[in-house]
Short mmCIF file of C-alpha atoms in Angstrom, two decimals:
data_model
loop_
_atom_site.label_atom_id
_atom_site.label_comp_id
_atom_site.label_asym_id
_atom_site.label_seq_id
_atom_site.Cartn_x
_atom_site.Cartn_y
_atom_site.Cartn_z
CA UNK A 1 -54.89 40.68 -69.89
CA UNK A 2 -51.49 41.74 -71.30
CA UNK A 3 -50.88 43.73 -68.12
CA UNK A 4 -51.94 40.84 -65.90
CA UNK A 5 -49.65 38.34 -67.62
CA UNK A 6 -46.78 40.54 -68.78
CA UNK A 7 -46.26 42.64 -65.65
CA UNK A 8 -45.45 39.72 -63.28
CA UNK A 9 -43.04 38.16 -65.79
CA UNK A 10 -41.11 41.42 -66.17
CA UNK A 11 -41.08 41.93 -62.41
CA UNK A 12 -39.78 38.42 -61.80
CA UNK A 13 -36.96 38.82 -64.31
CA UNK A 14 -35.95 42.30 -63.14
CA UNK A 15 -36.31 41.81 -59.38
CA UNK A 16 -34.45 38.51 -59.36
CA UNK A 17 -31.34 40.27 -60.66
CA UNK A 18 -31.66 43.53 -58.73
CA UNK A 19 -33.03 42.45 -55.34
CA UNK A 20 -29.73 41.13 -54.06
CA UNK A 21 -27.57 41.76 -51.03
CA UNK A 22 -24.47 40.18 -52.55
CA UNK A 23 -21.30 42.26 -52.62
CA UNK A 24 -20.61 43.62 -56.09
CA UNK A 25 -18.02 46.04 -57.55
CA UNK A 26 -16.41 47.50 -54.44
CA UNK A 27 -14.34 50.49 -55.55
CA UNK A 28 -11.35 50.96 -53.27
CA UNK A 29 -8.39 53.32 -53.05
CA UNK A 30 -5.01 52.28 -51.64
CA UNK A 31 -2.99 54.65 -49.45
CA UNK A 32 0.45 53.04 -49.18
CA UNK A 33 2.91 54.67 -46.79
CA UNK A 34 5.27 51.70 -46.83
CA UNK A 35 5.98 51.30 -50.54
CA UNK A 36 7.36 47.81 -50.13
CA UNK A 37 6.91 44.54 -51.96
CA UNK A 38 4.69 43.15 -49.23
CA UNK A 39 2.24 46.08 -49.46
CA UNK A 40 2.10 45.66 -53.25
CA UNK A 41 1.20 42.02 -52.67
CA UNK A 42 -1.59 43.04 -50.30
CA UNK A 43 -3.07 45.46 -52.84
CA UNK A 44 -2.85 42.79 -55.56
CA UNK A 45 -4.59 40.38 -53.20
CA UNK A 46 -7.58 42.71 -53.12
CA UNK A 47 -7.44 43.24 -56.88
CA UNK A 48 -7.46 39.49 -57.45
CA UNK A 49 -10.86 39.30 -55.78
CA UNK A 50 -13.64 39.64 -58.36
CA UNK A 51 -15.67 41.94 -56.11
CA UNK A 52 -12.97 44.62 -55.69
CA UNK A 53 -11.89 47.26 -58.20
CA UNK A 54 -8.80 49.40 -57.57
CA UNK A 55 -9.58 53.04 -58.39
CA UNK A 56 -6.13 54.40 -57.66
CA UNK A 57 -3.17 54.65 -55.26
CA UNK A 58 -1.58 57.53 -53.40
CA UNK A 59 -0.30 58.83 -50.09
CA UNK A 60 -2.93 61.41 -49.15
CA UNK A 61 -5.60 60.63 -46.57
CA UNK A 62 -7.33 63.98 -47.18
CA UNK A 63 -7.89 63.04 -50.82
CA UNK A 64 -9.17 59.69 -49.65
CA UNK A 65 -11.72 61.33 -47.39
CA UNK A 66 -12.88 63.54 -50.25
CA UNK A 67 -13.34 60.51 -52.49
CA UNK A 68 -15.33 58.75 -49.76
CA UNK A 69 -17.51 61.84 -49.24
CA UNK A 70 -18.23 62.22 -52.95
CA UNK A 71 -19.05 58.52 -53.39
CA UNK A 72 -16.18 57.85 -55.81
CA UNK A 73 -14.97 54.94 -53.67
CA UNK A 74 -16.57 52.53 -51.21
CA UNK A 75 -13.44 51.75 -49.21
CA UNK A 76 -9.93 52.96 -48.59
CA UNK A 77 -7.08 50.63 -47.65
CA UNK A 78 -4.45 52.51 -45.61
CA UNK A 79 -1.12 50.75 -45.07
CA UNK A 80 1.09 52.26 -42.30
CA UNK A 81 4.81 53.09 -42.75
CA UNK A 82 7.48 50.43 -42.11
CA UNK A 83 5.01 47.58 -42.37
CA UNK A 84 7.54 45.18 -43.91
CA UNK A 85 10.22 46.00 -41.31
CA UNK A 86 7.82 45.56 -38.37
CA UNK A 87 6.65 42.15 -39.56
CA UNK A 88 10.23 40.98 -40.05
CA UNK A 89 10.93 42.05 -36.44
CA UNK A 90 7.98 40.04 -35.09
CA UNK A 91 5.91 43.17 -34.48
CA UNK A 92 2.21 43.39 -35.16
CA UNK A 93 0.94 45.82 -37.78
CA UNK A 94 -2.47 47.44 -38.01
CA UNK A 95 -3.96 48.14 -41.43
CA UNK A 96 -6.80 50.68 -41.57
CA UNK A 97 -9.98 50.22 -43.59
CA UNK A 98 -12.08 53.35 -44.16
CA UNK A 99 -15.51 52.21 -45.36
CA UNK A 100 -18.48 54.20 -46.59
CA UNK A 101 -21.22 53.04 -44.20
CA UNK A 102 -24.22 54.94 -45.59
CA UNK A 103 -25.52 51.49 -46.48
CA UNK A 104 -24.90 49.56 -43.27
CA UNK A 105 -25.51 46.19 -44.92
CA UNK A 106 -23.02 46.86 -47.70
CA UNK A 107 -20.47 48.23 -45.21
CA UNK A 108 -20.70 45.13 -43.03
CA UNK A 109 -20.19 42.91 -46.07
CA UNK A 110 -17.17 44.96 -47.20
CA UNK A 111 -15.71 44.74 -43.70
CA UNK A 112 -16.25 40.99 -43.53
CA UNK A 113 -14.82 40.30 -47.00
CA UNK A 114 -11.84 42.63 -46.47
CA UNK A 115 -11.00 41.10 -43.11
CA UNK A 116 -11.11 37.65 -44.68
CA UNK A 117 -8.76 38.76 -47.48
CA UNK A 118 -6.30 40.31 -45.01
CA UNK A 119 -6.33 37.23 -42.77
CA UNK A 120 -5.72 34.98 -45.76
CA UNK A 121 -2.91 37.24 -46.90
CA UNK A 122 -1.43 37.17 -43.40
CA UNK A 123 -1.37 33.35 -43.40
CA UNK A 124 0.25 33.27 -46.81
CA UNK A 125 3.17 35.63 -46.05
CA UNK A 126 4.14 34.47 -42.56
CA UNK A 127 5.99 31.34 -43.72
CA UNK A 128 8.41 33.61 -45.64
CA UNK A 129 9.91 35.02 -42.43
CA UNK A 130 12.69 33.21 -40.54
CA UNK A 131 11.24 33.88 -37.10
CA UNK A 132 7.97 32.24 -38.10
CA UNK A 133 9.65 29.19 -39.64
CA UNK A 134 11.56 28.64 -36.41
CA UNK A 135 8.37 28.53 -34.34
CA UNK A 136 7.28 25.05 -33.18
CA UNK A 137 4.24 23.71 -34.97
CA UNK A 138 1.26 23.16 -32.70
CA UNK A 139 -1.58 20.82 -33.61
CA UNK A 140 -4.86 22.65 -34.05
CA UNK A 141 -8.42 22.20 -35.15
CA UNK A 142 -9.20 22.32 -38.83
CA UNK A 143 -12.70 22.94 -40.09
CA UNK A 144 -14.41 21.67 -43.19
CA UNK A 145 -17.68 23.32 -44.22
CA UNK A 146 -20.43 21.57 -46.11
CA UNK A 147 -23.09 23.97 -47.37
CA UNK A 148 -26.51 22.41 -47.86
CA UNK A 149 -29.47 23.42 -50.04
CA UNK A 150 -27.65 26.30 -51.74
CA UNK A 151 -24.04 25.10 -52.15
CA UNK A 152 -22.97 27.96 -54.43
CA UNK A 153 -24.46 30.58 -52.07
CA UNK A 154 -26.27 32.05 -55.08
CA UNK A 155 -28.56 34.81 -53.82
CA UNK A 156 -30.94 34.31 -56.76
CA UNK A 157 -31.79 30.84 -55.47
CA UNK A 158 -32.84 32.44 -52.19
CA UNK A 159 -34.75 35.38 -53.68
CA UNK A 160 -36.68 33.86 -56.58
CA UNK A 161 -39.04 31.67 -54.48
CA UNK A 162 -39.91 34.70 -52.35
CA UNK A 163 -40.43 36.94 -55.38
CA UNK A 164 -42.77 34.31 -56.85
CA UNK A 165 -44.85 34.55 -53.69
CA UNK A 166 -45.01 38.34 -54.00
CA UNK A 167 -46.13 38.18 -57.64
CA UNK A 168 -49.02 35.78 -57.13
CA UNK A 169 -49.99 37.71 -54.00
CA UNK A 170 -50.24 40.91 -56.02
CA UNK A 171 -52.45 39.23 -58.60
CA UNK A 172 -54.69 37.63 -55.97
CA UNK A 173 -54.96 40.60 -53.61
CA UNK A 174 -55.28 43.47 -56.09
CA UNK A 175 -57.69 41.84 -58.52
CA UNK A 176 -59.83 40.40 -55.76
CA UNK A 177 -59.75 43.73 -53.94
CA UNK A 178 -61.23 45.52 -56.97
CA UNK A 179 -63.74 42.80 -57.83
CA UNK A 180 -66.88 43.49 -55.82
CA UNK A 181 -66.26 47.22 -55.50
CA UNK A 182 -66.33 47.46 -59.30
CA UNK A 183 -69.90 46.16 -59.19
CA UNK A 184 -70.74 49.01 -56.82
CA UNK A 185 -69.13 51.62 -59.05
CA UNK A 186 -70.88 50.59 -62.28
CA UNK A 187 -74.21 50.13 -60.48
CA UNK A 188 -74.76 46.40 -60.99
CA UNK A 189 -74.57 45.49 -57.29
CA UNK A 190 -78.26 46.17 -56.78
CA UNK A 191 -79.13 43.97 -59.75
CA UNK A 192 -77.07 41.11 -58.33
CA UNK A 193 -78.71 41.47 -54.93
CA UNK A 194 -82.20 40.90 -56.32
CA UNK A 195 -81.23 37.74 -58.22
CA UNK A 196 -81.73 34.27 -56.63
CA UNK A 197 -77.96 33.71 -56.51
CA UNK A 198 -76.68 32.46 -53.15
CA UNK A 199 -74.03 34.34 -51.18
CA UNK A 200 -71.62 31.42 -51.40
CA UNK A 201 -72.11 31.19 -55.17
CA UNK A 202 -71.46 34.90 -55.54
CA UNK A 203 -68.23 34.77 -53.51
CA UNK A 204 -67.03 31.66 -55.36
CA UNK A 205 -67.76 33.31 -58.70
CA UNK A 206 -65.59 36.24 -57.65
CA UNK A 207 -62.86 34.07 -56.17
CA UNK A 208 -62.47 31.20 -58.64
CA UNK A 209 -61.40 33.07 -61.85
CA UNK A 210 -58.68 35.03 -60.05
CA UNK A 211 -57.61 31.89 -58.21
CA UNK A 212 -57.08 30.07 -61.52
CA UNK A 213 -55.35 33.10 -63.01
CA UNK A 214 -52.90 33.29 -60.09
CA UNK A 215 -52.06 29.58 -60.51
CA UNK A 216 -51.33 30.19 -64.19
CA UNK A 217 -49.02 33.05 -63.15
CA UNK A 218 -47.33 30.70 -60.66
CA UNK A 219 -46.75 28.15 -63.42
CA UNK A 220 -45.14 30.75 -65.67
CA UNK A 221 -42.99 31.95 -62.77
CA UNK A 222 -41.84 28.43 -61.88
CA UNK A 223 -40.84 27.78 -65.50
CA UNK A 224 -38.86 31.03 -65.64
CA UNK A 225 -37.23 30.27 -62.28
CA UNK A 226 -36.17 26.75 -63.33
CA UNK A 227 -35.22 27.26 -66.97
CA UNK A 228 -34.25 30.94 -66.88
CA UNK A 229 -32.44 31.27 -63.55
CA UNK A 230 -31.50 27.66 -62.85
CA UNK A 231 -33.17 27.70 -59.43
CA UNK A 232 -33.25 24.10 -58.16
CA UNK A 233 -36.59 22.42 -57.58
CA UNK A 234 -35.99 19.67 -55.06
CA UNK A 235 -39.54 19.11 -53.82
CA UNK A 236 -42.83 17.92 -55.25
CA UNK A 237 -44.69 20.06 -57.76
CA UNK A 238 -47.99 18.79 -56.32
CA UNK A 239 -46.94 20.04 -52.89
CA UNK A 240 -46.26 23.50 -54.30
CA UNK A 241 -49.61 23.69 -56.08
CA UNK A 242 -51.64 22.38 -53.15
CA UNK A 243 -49.99 24.84 -50.76
CA UNK A 244 -50.41 27.62 -53.33
CA UNK A 245 -54.10 26.81 -53.78
CA UNK A 246 -54.70 27.14 -50.05
CA UNK A 247 -52.62 30.30 -49.78
CA UNK A 248 -54.45 31.97 -52.67
CA UNK A 249 -57.81 31.33 -51.03
CA UNK A 250 -56.53 33.05 -47.88
CA UNK A 251 -55.19 36.08 -49.77
CA UNK A 252 -58.22 36.37 -52.05
CA UNK A 253 -60.48 36.22 -49.01
CA UNK A 254 -58.62 39.27 -47.65
CA UNK A 255 -58.97 40.99 -51.03
CA UNK A 256 -62.69 40.26 -51.24
CA UNK A 257 -63.20 41.59 -47.73
CA UNK A 258 -61.42 44.81 -48.72
CA UNK A 259 -63.66 44.96 -51.77
CA UNK A 260 -66.82 44.66 -49.67
CA UNK A 261 -65.89 47.43 -47.20
CA UNK A 262 -64.79 49.99 -49.80
CA UNK A 263 -66.90 52.05 -52.19
CA UNK A 264 -64.48 52.84 -55.04
CA UNK A 265 -61.73 50.94 -56.81
CA UNK A 266 -59.30 53.66 -55.82
CA UNK A 267 -60.02 53.06 -52.15
CA UNK A 268 -59.61 49.30 -52.64
CA UNK A 269 -56.31 49.82 -54.45
CA UNK A 270 -54.87 52.05 -51.71
CA UNK A 271 -55.89 49.69 -48.91
CA UNK A 272 -54.60 46.64 -50.81
CA UNK A 273 -51.29 48.38 -51.52
CA UNK A 274 -50.92 49.38 -47.87
CA UNK A 275 -51.47 45.77 -46.77
CA UNK A 276 -49.17 44.47 -49.51
CA UNK A 277 -46.25 46.63 -48.41
CA UNK A 278 -46.65 45.50 -44.79
CA UNK A 279 -46.92 41.85 -45.82
CA UNK A 280 -43.77 42.01 -47.99
CA UNK A 281 -41.53 44.00 -45.64
CA UNK A 282 -42.47 41.81 -42.66
CA UNK A 283 -42.67 38.54 -44.57
CA UNK A 284 -38.99 37.61 -44.52
CA UNK A 285 -38.39 38.29 -48.21
CA UNK A 286 -35.52 40.74 -47.74
CA UNK A 287 -34.85 40.58 -44.01
CA UNK A 288 -34.86 37.32 -42.02
CA UNK A 289 -37.70 37.28 -39.52
CA UNK A 290 -35.26 36.13 -36.82
CA UNK A 291 -33.36 39.42 -37.23
CA UNK A 292 -36.42 41.55 -36.55
CA UNK A 293 -37.32 42.96 -33.12
CA UNK A 294 -39.40 40.67 -30.93
CA UNK A 295 -42.59 42.72 -31.40
CA UNK A 296 -42.16 42.54 -35.19
CA UNK A 297 -41.61 38.78 -35.04
CA UNK A 298 -44.91 38.41 -33.19
CA UNK A 299 -46.70 40.46 -35.84
CA UNK A 300 -45.59 37.99 -38.51
CA UNK A 301 -47.96 35.45 -36.92
CA UNK A 302 -50.80 37.26 -38.71
CA UNK A 303 -48.90 37.62 -42.00
CA UNK A 304 -49.84 34.88 -44.53
CA UNK A 305 -47.01 35.94 -46.86
CA UNK A 306 -44.42 34.97 -44.23
CA UNK A 307 -45.83 31.45 -43.98
CA UNK A 308 -45.96 30.89 -47.72
CA UNK A 309 -42.45 32.26 -48.36
CA UNK A 310 -41.20 29.68 -45.83
CA UNK A 311 -43.08 26.91 -47.62
CA UNK A 312 -41.84 27.87 -51.10
CA UNK A 313 -38.20 28.07 -50.02
CA UNK A 314 -38.42 24.80 -48.08
CA UNK A 315 -40.03 22.91 -50.96
CA UNK A 316 -37.94 24.34 -53.80
CA UNK A 317 -34.52 24.38 -52.10
CA UNK A 318 -34.79 21.65 -49.44
CA UNK A 319 -37.32 19.25 -50.96
CA UNK A 320 -39.46 19.46 -47.82
CA UNK A 321 -42.88 17.84 -47.53
CA UNK A 322 -46.01 18.36 -45.47
CA UNK A 323 -44.51 16.91 -42.26
CA UNK A 324 -41.88 19.66 -42.38
CA UNK A 325 -44.23 22.63 -42.66
CA UNK A 326 -47.55 21.49 -41.25
CA UNK A 327 -47.69 24.44 -38.81
CA UNK A 328 -47.56 26.85 -41.75
CA UNK A 329 -50.31 24.91 -43.54
CA UNK A 330 -52.53 25.03 -40.47
CA UNK A 331 -51.99 28.78 -40.19
CA UNK A 332 -52.88 29.28 -43.87
CA UNK A 333 -56.00 27.14 -43.40
CA UNK A 334 -57.10 29.37 -40.53
CA UNK A 335 -56.45 32.47 -42.63
CA UNK A 336 -58.44 31.01 -45.57
CA UNK A 337 -61.47 30.05 -43.46
CA UNK A 338 -61.48 33.33 -41.55
CA UNK A 339 -61.00 35.66 -44.54
CA UNK A 340 -63.63 33.96 -46.72
CA UNK A 341 -66.09 33.80 -43.81
CA UNK A 342 -65.65 37.51 -43.09
CA UNK A 343 -66.11 38.29 -46.78
CA UNK A 344 -69.37 36.32 -46.95
CA UNK A 345 -70.62 37.99 -43.77
CA UNK A 346 -69.75 41.45 -45.05
CA UNK A 347 -71.45 40.73 -48.39
CA UNK A 348 -74.55 39.66 -46.51
CA UNK A 349 -74.53 43.06 -44.80
CA UNK A 350 -74.27 44.76 -48.17
CA UNK A 351 -77.35 42.85 -49.36
CA UNK A 352 -79.29 43.91 -46.28
CA UNK A 353 -78.23 47.53 -46.79
#
């Protein structure tokens, strides 16, 4: 019991802080061949950003390459000679960014953030030059962004609902997967088969305790998410629990089926873990389903985790109701009926054997 209750809580707390794709602590090195006031301003512009840390400055590209190769820095900012003079003469200047792209996601974020900083810096310095001030002003289009559902763009708000789904899935799938097979291992399966208990009563007796336990875990996770991480809860708590109840039946049905077709708890654990990894990686927790290849997107149609992650994020962040995610609820209903039916059928075969 301590493992069952303590493990998900620790995982929720740890994963919510570590499973993030936000840009953090970008170490950069400045190679300044111009040595002018304007290049100093550009370097300070990067330093003023909370995500960037200046490691050092110099005039050697070979040293910069060595630092990139050794992992000492994530990016190098290389300013060409005569940058100030070229700008004052209405000439364009190219600034080089050398980025460590071992992690493609991090590299794309660094490139995007750095380009935004340089563009902002460019807009701020141009009014200082006479040739720019003499240019006629042309009316343009201004944009105003309004960010809905996650105004602060806090990645924790996006990740925590998905991590909650993973935690209750682990409880439901693993414990259910080892339930019936444990009876086989300790030799009590034959004793159960000769009792007058019905198949449906047997399956319900194996499903109900773990179902209630997973809902308790969900409650603890929701409290930690709301009070510990400040994740907004815009929807109805009854909607969350009703959708969770249906989802858990679907997942536990899969776990019980695994338990009926295996002969040892070790086999059940390996199969459950294999399915769990597939469900998580293709469920949209870390990578949006829309960004996956077309064949992978089609495979998510048979992934119950993908449906429930959608529901949790929609309810918690958007305040959505049943009319907004009825297709997902229908899919989970089909999964629940099919998985429990297959489990009952497979248990009937075990009794006959």
